[in-house]
Amino acid sequence: MFNLILFGPPGSGKGTQSEKLISKYGLKHLSTGDLLRYEINRQTPLGKEAQNFMDKGHLVPDEVVIGMISSALDDNPDAKGFLFDGFPRTSAQAEALDNLLKLKNAPIAAMLALDVTEEELIKRLLKRGETSGRSDDNNENVIRSRIVEYHNKTAIVADYYKQFNKVVMIKGEGSVDDIFKRLCVEIDKRA
Ligand code: ADP
């Protein structure tokens, strides 16, 4: 099994690059943001709980997202590998993921971390908000809270994987195709 984490702040291009990566490498895409929005659209109890946090730009509690990822892993026993997008976002999530993957004997091959300046992130998110229908993208205060959450809780997740030499920094600015090529070069070294 070949598992990758695509890492980076909100608006760094994880969703866009994930689509291209899963089709090239045949991985199963696990985006906690997408899984949560699916629950919200169906107005499930989990979705309703998550929405309160997401609307404020806060992270959803660890036990909620860890439970979702655990079920998604169990639902895909034949996957060639997983591309984790937007997960793990806290140290507790990183440790939980390691434990889940240990049970499957399937470690993380690499964490690919997209590097984008804050100014560019805010510009991209506001632009996405014009068309995405995502309420967390068209309010600058919510966007800023998401970036604060990223700095306070998520950025340290990279340190967790650094101790295992698994972090690869990728310049996340330029054309979509150029960024994709940079990602592929690093993945091909490890595949
Ligand atoms: P972005 O990376 O652009 O913020 P996502 O779709 O990944 O977009 O996430 C949207 C929101 O969903 C986050 O602001 C957060 O509230 C919630 N969320 C997504 N993934 C997680 C996670 N792993 N842990 C906690 N909250 C999460």
mmCIF file of N, CA and C in Angstrom, residues 28-123:
data_model
loop_
_atom_site.group_PDB
_atom_site.id
_atom_site.type_symbol
_atom_site.label_atom_id
_atom_site.label_comp_id
_atom_site.label_asym_id
_atom_site.label_seq_id
_atom_site.Cartn_x
_atom_site.Cartn_y
_atom_site.Cartn_z
ATOM 1 N N LYS A 28 -6.932 6.214 -3.482
ATOM 2 C CA LYS A 28 -8.258 6.597 -2.987
ATOM 3 C C LYS A 28 -8.120 7.944 -2.250
ATOM 4 N N HIS A 29 -8.927 8.909 -2.664
ATOM 5 C CA HIS A 29 -8.853 10.251 -2.093
ATOM 6 C C HIS A 29 -9.650 10.327 -0.792
ATOM 7 N N LEU A 30 -9.002 10.659 0.300
ATOM 8 C CA LEU A 30 -9.739 10.854 1.554
ATOM 9 C C LEU A 30 -9.557 12.290 2.024
ATOM 10 N N SER A 31 -10.549 13.122 1.729
ATOM 11 C CA SER A 31 -10.524 14.521 2.142
ATOM 12 C C SER A 31 -11.518 14.697 3.282
ATOM 13 N N THR A 32 -11.016 15.059 4.460
ATOM 14 C CA THR A 32 -11.948 15.220 5.583
ATOM 15 C C THR A 32 -12.906 16.385 5.319
ATOM 16 N N GLY A 33 -12.437 17.431 4.621
ATOM 17 C CA GLY A 33 -13.327 18.550 4.284
ATOM 18 C C GLY A 33 -14.493 18.058 3.426
ATOM 19 N N ASP A 34 -14.186 17.250 2.393
ATOM 20 C CA ASP A 34 -15.252 16.719 1.522
ATOM 21 C C ASP A 34 -16.183 15.789 2.306
ATOM 22 N N LEU A 35 -15.606 14.939 3.152
ATOM 23 C CA LEU A 35 -16.440 14.006 3.928
ATOM 24 C C LEU A 35 -17.367 14.789 4.855
ATOM 25 N N LEU A 36 -16.846 15.862 5.443
ATOM 26 C CA LEU A 36 -17.679 16.672 6.348
ATOM 27 C C LEU A 36 -18.777 17.399 5.574
ATOM 28 N N ARG A 37 -18.430 17.949 4.403
ATOM 29 C CA ARG A 37 -19.456 18.648 3.607
ATOM 30 C C ARG A 37 -20.548 17.689 3.136
ATOM 31 N N TYR A 38 -20.168 16.444 2.869
ATOM 32 C CA TYR A 38 -21.159 15.421 2.491
ATOM 33 C C TYR A 38 -22.148 15.194 3.639
ATOM 34 N N GLU A 39 -21.607 15.125 4.850
ATOM 35 C CA GLU A 39 -22.473 14.940 6.034
ATOM 36 C C GLU A 39 -23.367 16.164 6.240
ATOM 37 N N ILE A 40 -22.816 17.346 5.989
ATOM 38 C CA ILE A 40 -23.611 18.575 6.157
ATOM 39 C C ILE A 40 -24.745 18.604 5.131
ATOM 40 N N ASN A 41 -24.439 18.263 3.892
ATOM 41 C CA ASN A 41 -25.479 18.280 2.851
ATOM 42 C C ASN A 41 -26.617 17.330 3.184
ATOM 43 N N ARG A 42 -26.275 16.199 3.792
ATOM 44 C CA ARG A 42 -27.330 15.236 4.156
ATOM 45 C C ARG A 42 -27.961 15.562 5.509
ATOM 46 N N GLN A 43 -27.440 16.612 6.167
ATOM 47 C CA GLN A 43 -27.967 17.048 7.471
ATOM 48 C C GLN A 43 -27.996 15.915 8.497
ATOM 49 N N THR A 44 -26.941 15.122 8.504
ATOM 50 C CA THR A 44 -26.822 14.065 9.515
ATOM 51 C C THR A 44 -26.449 14.707 10.860
ATOM 52 N N PRO A 45 -26.607 13.995 11.977
ATOM 53 C CA PRO A 45 -26.202 14.558 13.272
ATOM 54 C C PRO A 45 -24.723 14.968 13.260
ATOM 55 N N LEU A 46 -23.877 14.133 12.655
ATOM 56 C CA LEU A 46 -22.449 14.474 12.583
ATOM 57 C C LEU A 46 -22.263 15.768 11.782
ATOM 58 N N GLY A 47 -23.000 15.874 10.659
ATOM 59 C CA GLY A 47 -22.900 17.062 9.812
ATOM 60 C C GLY A 47 -23.338 18.316 10.546
ATOM 61 N N LYS A 48 -24.427 18.192 11.284
ATOM 62 C CA LYS A 48 -24.925 19.371 12.008
ATOM 63 C C LYS A 48 -23.922 19.823 13.071
ATOM 64 N N GLU A 49 -23.308 18.844 13.745
ATOM 65 C CA GLU A 49 -22.323 19.200 14.772
ATOM 66 C C GLU A 49 -21.116 19.885 14.112
ATOM 67 N N ALA A 50 -20.651 19.284 13.005
ATOM 68 C CA ALA A 50 -19.454 19.808 12.341
ATOM 69 C C ALA A 50 -19.688 21.220 11.804
ATOM 70 N N GLN A 51 -20.890 21.465 11.320
ATOM 71 C CA GLN A 51 -21.166 22.756 10.687
ATOM 72 C C GLN A 51 -20.932 23.935 11.634
ATOM 73 N N ASN A 52 -21.278 23.740 12.913
ATOM 74 C CA ASN A 52 -21.073 24.818 13.890
ATOM 75 C C ASN A 52 -19.612 25.248 13.966
ATOM 76 N N PHE A 53 -18.711 24.280 13.871
ATOM 77 C CA PHE A 53 -17.286 24.598 13.929
ATOM 78 C C PHE A 53 -16.822 25.192 12.602
ATOM 79 N N MET A 54 -17.235 24.574 11.509
ATOM 80 C CA MET A 54 -16.738 24.993 10.192
ATOM 81 C C MET A 54 -17.180 26.406 9.848
ATOM 82 N N ASP A 55 -18.410 26.756 10.217
ATOM 83 C CA ASP A 55 -18.910 28.104 9.915
ATOM 84 C C ASP A 55 -18.091 29.185 10.605
ATOM 85 N N LYS A 56 -17.455 28.832 11.713
ATOM 86 C CA LYS A 56 -16.642 29.819 12.439
ATOM 87 C C LYS A 56 -15.179 29.772 11.999
ATOM 88 N N GLY A 57 -14.858 28.821 11.137
ATOM 89 C CA GLY A 57 -13.454 28.683 10.729
ATOM 90 C C GLY A 57 -12.631 27.917 11.749
ATOM 91 N N HIS A 58 -13.331 27.192 12.651
ATOM 92 C CA HIS A 58 -12.616 26.390 13.652
ATOM 93 C C HIS A 58 -12.474 24.959 13.171
ATOM 94 N N LEU A 59 -11.527 24.246 13.770
ATOM 95 C CA LEU A 59 -11.401 22.830 13.439
ATOM 96 C C LEU A 59 -12.538 22.051 14.102
ATOM 97 N N VAL A 60 -12.943 20.983 13.446
ATOM 98 C CA VAL A 60 -13.949 20.065 13.989
ATOM 99 C C VAL A 60 -13.220 19.181 15.022
ATOM 100 N N PRO A 61 -13.882 18.760 16.120
ATOM 101 C CA PRO A 61 -13.178 17.979 17.150
ATOM 102 C C PRO A 61 -12.503 16.711 16.586
ATOM 103 N N ASP A 62 -11.347 16.411 17.168
ATOM 104 C CA ASP A 62 -10.548 15.271 16.696
ATOM 105 C C ASP A 62 -11.340 13.975 16.617
ATOM 106 N N GLU A 63 -12.132 13.671 17.671
ATOM 107 C CA GLU A 63 -12.786 12.357 17.672
ATOM 108 C C GLU A 63 -13.744 12.214 16.484
ATOM 109 N N VAL A 64 -14.314 13.337 16.036
ATOM 110 C CA VAL A 64 -15.249 13.271 14.906
ATOM 111 C C VAL A 64 -14.505 12.900 13.619
ATOM 112 N N VAL A 65 -13.418 13.630 13.330
ATOM 113 C CA VAL A 65 -12.716 13.354 12.070
ATOM 114 C C VAL A 65 -11.949 12.034 12.119
ATOM 115 N N ILE A 66 -11.432 11.679 13.287
ATOM 116 C CA ILE A 66 -10.705 10.403 13.385
ATOM 117 C C ILE A 66 -11.682 9.244 13.134
ATOM 118 N N GLY A 67 -12.880 9.353 13.694
ATOM 119 C CA GLY A 67 -13.905 8.319 13.475
ATOM 120 C C GLY A 67 -14.252 8.195 11.997
ATOM 121 N N MET A 68 -14.362 9.341 11.334
ATOM 122 C CA MET A 68 -14.696 9.327 9.906
ATOM 123 C C MET A 68 -13.611 8.654 9.077
ATOM 124 N N ILE A 69 -12.353 8.975 9.403
ATOM 125 C CA ILE A 69 -11.235 8.387 8.644
ATOM 126 C C ILE A 69 -11.135 6.896 8.919
ATOM 127 N N SER A 70 -11.351 6.523 10.165
ATOM 128 C CA SER A 70 -11.284 5.111 10.509
ATOM 129 C C SER A 70 -12.326 4.310 9.710
ATOM 130 N N SER A 71 -13.557 4.840 9.611
ATOM 131 C CA SER A 71 -14.588 4.137 8.826
ATOM 132 C C SER A 71 -14.210 4.115 7.351
ATOM 133 N N ALA A 72 -13.671 5.226 6.850
ATOM 134 C CA ALA A 72 -13.320 5.274 5.423
ATOM 135 C C ALA A 72 -12.227 4.245 5.107
ATOM 136 N N LEU A 73 -11.291 4.046 6.028
ATOM 137 C CA LEU A 73 -10.242 3.039 5.800
ATOM 138 C C LEU A 73 -10.865 1.641 5.758
ATOM 139 N N ASP A 74 -11.782 1.403 6.691
ATOM 140 C CA ASP A 74 -12.436 0.093 6.728
ATOM 141 C C ASP A 74 -13.315 -0.142 5.499
ATOM 142 N N ASP A 75 -13.890 0.943 4.962
ATOM 143 C CA ASP A 75 -14.771 0.802 3.795
ATOM 144 C C ASP A 75 -14.017 0.543 2.498
ATOM 145 N N ASN A 76 -12.704 0.699 2.527
ATOM 146 C CA ASN A 76 -11.917 0.552 1.295
ATOM 147 C C ASN A 76 -10.781 -0.455 1.477
ATOM 148 N N PRO A 77 -11.141 -1.710 1.793
ATOM 149 C CA PRO A 77 -10.088 -2.682 2.123
ATOM 150 C C PRO A 77 -9.182 -3.007 0.929
ATOM 151 N N ASP A 78 -9.674 -2.766 -0.298
ATOM 152 C CA ASP A 78 -8.862 -3.147 -1.459
ATOM 153 C C ASP A 78 -8.097 -1.982 -2.078
ATOM 154 N N ALA A 79 -8.098 -0.831 -1.415
ATOM 155 C CA ALA A 79 -7.420 0.339 -2.003
ATOM 156 C C ALA A 79 -5.927 0.056 -2.171
ATOM 157 N N LYS A 80 -5.399 0.565 -3.297
ATOM 158 C CA LYS A 80 -3.961 0.445 -3.577
ATOM 159 C C LYS A 80 -3.167 1.348 -2.639
ATOM 160 N N GLY A 81 -3.854 2.393 -2.192
ATOM 161 C CA GLY A 81 -3.229 3.365 -1.298
ATOM 162 C C GLY A 81 -4.181 4.524 -1.115
ATOM 163 N N PHE A 82 -3.860 5.382 -0.160
ATOM 164 C CA PHE A 82 -4.737 6.520 0.132
ATOM 165 C C PHE A 82 -3.979 7.838 -0.028
ATOM 166 N N LEU A 83 -4.723 8.838 -0.485
ATOM 167 C CA LEU A 83 -4.192 10.194 -0.477
ATOM 168 C C LEU A 83 -4.989 10.973 0.561
ATOM 169 N N PHE A 84 -4.341 11.290 1.663
ATOM 170 C CA PHE A 84 -5.008 12.037 2.736
ATOM 171 C C PHE A 84 -4.882 13.529 2.445
ATOM 172 N N ASP A 85 -6.039 14.200 2.441
ATOM 173 C CA ASP A 85 -6.092 15.623 2.067
ATOM 174 C C ASP A 85 -6.848 16.357 3.175
ATOM 175 N N GLY A 86 -6.141 17.252 3.864
ATOM 176 C CA GLY A 86 -6.787 17.981 4.959
ATOM 177 C C GLY A 86 -6.812 17.162 6.245
ATOM 178 N N PHE A 87 -6.089 16.097 6.279
ATOM 179 C CA PHE A 87 -5.981 15.219 7.449
ATOM 180 C C PHE A 87 -4.599 14.574 7.412
ATOM 181 N N PRO A 88 -3.883 14.442 8.516
ATOM 182 C CA PRO A 88 -4.207 14.932 9.848
ATOM 183 C C PRO A 88 -3.956 16.434 9.986
ATOM 184 N N ARG A 89 -4.756 17.074 10.825
ATOM 185 C CA ARG A 89 -4.650 18.509 11.028
ATOM 186 C C ARG A 89 -4.285 18.863 12.458
ATOM 187 N N THR A 90 -4.121 17.904 13.323
ATOM 188 C CA THR A 90 -3.633 18.149 14.692
ATOM 189 C C THR A 90 -2.692 16.990 15.047
ATOM 190 N N SER A 91 -1.898 17.180 16.119
ATOM 191 C CA SER A 91 -0.983 16.104 16.527
ATOM 192 C C SER A 91 -1.761 14.862 16.916
ATOM 193 N N ALA A 92 -2.904 15.038 17.590
ATOM 194 C CA ALA A 92 -3.707 13.868 18.003
ATOM 195 C C ALA A 92 -4.185 13.099 16.770
ATOM 196 N N GLN A 93 -4.553 13.815 15.724
ATOM 197 C CA GLN A 93 -4.989 13.140 14.493
ATOM 198 C C GLN A 93 -3.821 12.389 13.846
ATOM 199 N N ALA A 94 -2.626 12.984 13.899
ATOM 200 C CA ALA A 94 -1.455 12.327 13.295
ATOM 201 C C ALA A 94 -1.150 11.024 14.029
ATOM 202 N N GLU A 95 -1.218 11.065 15.360
ATOM 203 C CA GLU A 95 -0.940 9.848 16.121
ATOM 204 C C GLU A 95 -2.005 8.790 15.885
ATOM 205 N N ALA A 96 -3.269 9.234 15.799
ATOM 206 C CA ALA A 96 -4.353 8.282 15.545
ATOM 207 C C ALA A 96 -4.174 7.641 14.166
ATOM 208 N N LEU A 97 -3.789 8.447 13.188
ATOM 209 C CA LEU A 97 -3.605 7.900 11.831
ATOM 210 C C LEU A 97 -2.483 6.860 11.826
ATOM 211 N N ASP A 98 -1.388 7.180 12.505
ATOM 212 C CA ASP A 98 -0.285 6.221 12.579
ATOM 213 C C ASP A 98 -0.743 4.892 13.152
ATOM 214 N N ASN A 99 -1.547 4.960 14.216
ATOM 215 C CA ASN A 99 -2.028 3.725 14.836
ATOM 216 C C ASN A 99 -2.937 2.955 13.905
ATOM 217 N N LEU A 100 -3.826 3.676 13.192
ATOM 218 C CA LEU A 100 -4.732 2.991 12.260
ATOM 219 C C LEU A 100 -3.939 2.315 11.144
ATOM 220 N N LEU A 101 -2.914 3.026 10.637
ATOM 221 C CA LEU A 101 -2.151 2.476 9.512
ATOM 222 C C LEU A 101 -1.247 1.325 9.965
ATOM 223 N N LYS A 102 -0.793 1.377 11.213
ATOM 224 C CA LYS A 102 0.019 0.279 11.747
ATOM 225 C C LYS A 102 -0.774 -1.026 11.693
ATOM 226 N N LEU A 103 -2.055 -0.924 12.040
ATOM 227 C CA LEU A 103 -2.904 -2.123 12.018
ATOM 228 C C LEU A 103 -2.975 -2.711 10.616
ATOM 229 N N LYS A 104 -2.811 -1.857 9.616
ATOM 230 C CA LYS A 104 -2.894 -2.320 8.223
ATOM 231 C C LYS A 104 -1.513 -2.529 7.623
ATOM 232 N N ASN A 105 -0.481 -2.345 8.444
ATOM 233 C CA ASN A 105 0.873 -2.491 7.951
ATOM 234 C C ASN A 105 1.159 -1.611 6.744
ATOM 235 N N ALA A 106 0.657 -0.391 6.783
ATOM 236 C CA ALA A 106 0.714 0.480 5.609
ATOM 237 C C ALA A 106 1.114 1.892 6.026
ATOM 238 N N PRO A 107 2.425 2.136 6.148
ATOM 239 C CA PRO A 107 2.858 3.447 6.648
ATOM 240 C C PRO A 107 2.644 4.573 5.627
ATOM 241 N N ILE A 108 2.853 5.802 6.080
ATOM 242 C CA ILE A 108 2.831 6.969 5.195
ATOM 243 C C ILE A 108 4.172 7.019 4.448
ATOM 244 N N ALA A 109 4.109 7.084 3.116
ATOM 245 C CA ALA A 109 5.354 7.148 2.335
ATOM 246 C C ALA A 109 5.949 8.552 2.413
ATOM 247 N N ALA A 110 5.102 9.573 2.341
ATOM 248 C CA ALA A 110 5.611 10.943 2.391
ATOM 249 C C ALA A 110 4.494 11.920 2.718
ATOM 250 N N MET A 111 4.910 13.037 3.314
ATOM 251 C CA MET A 111 3.989 14.168 3.465
ATOM 252 C C MET A 111 4.465 15.241 2.490
ATOM 253 N N LEU A 112 3.629 15.551 1.510
ATOM 254 C CA LEU A 112 3.965 16.576 0.525
ATOM 255 C C LEU A 112 3.329 17.873 1.006
ATOM 256 N N ALA A 113 4.156 18.861 1.308
ATOM 257 C CA ALA A 113 3.660 20.087 1.940
ATOM 258 C C ALA A 113 3.721 21.247 0.952
ATOM 259 N N LEU A 114 2.547 21.772 0.610
ATOM 260 C CA LEU A 114 2.475 22.880 -0.347
ATOM 261 C C LEU A 114 2.741 24.199 0.364
ATOM 262 N N ASP A 115 3.681 24.964 -0.180
ATOM 263 C CA ASP A 115 4.108 26.209 0.433
ATOM 264 C C ASP A 115 3.574 27.391 -0.383
ATOM 265 N N VAL A 116 2.720 28.208 0.253
ATOM 266 C CA VAL A 116 2.101 29.347 -0.441
ATOM 267 C C VAL A 116 2.074 30.536 0.520
ATOM 268 N N THR A 117 2.344 31.732 0.029
ATOM 269 C CA THR A 117 2.340 32.907 0.917
ATOM 270 C C THR A 117 0.915 33.215 1.378
ATOM 271 N N GLU A 118 0.826 33.850 2.554
ATOM 272 C CA GLU A 118 -0.469 34.118 3.156
ATOM 273 C C GLU A 118 -1.329 35.045 2.292
ATOM 274 N N GLU A 119 -0.675 36.012 1.685
ATOM 275 C CA GLU A 119 -1.386 36.959 0.823
ATOM 276 C C GLU A 119 -2.081 36.214 -0.332
ATOM 277 N N GLU A 120 -1.335 35.305 -0.925
ATOM 278 C CA GLU A 120 -1.870 34.520 -2.050
ATOM 279 C C GLU A 120 -3.016 33.616 -1.576
ATOM 280 N N LEU A 121 -2.887 33.040 -0.363
ATOM 281 C CA LEU A 121 -3.937 32.152 0.172
ATOM 282 C C LEU A 121 -5.263 32.901 0.275
ATOM 283 N N ILE A 122 -5.207 34.091 0.870
ATOM 284 C CA ILE A 122 -6.444 34.856 1.096
ATOM 285 C C ILE A 122 -7.065 35.240 -0.246
ATOM 286 N N LYS A 123 -6.228 35.626 -1.181
ATOM 287 C CA LYS A 123 -6.707 35.992 -2.521
ATOM 288 C C LYS A 123 -7.428 34.799 -3.160
#
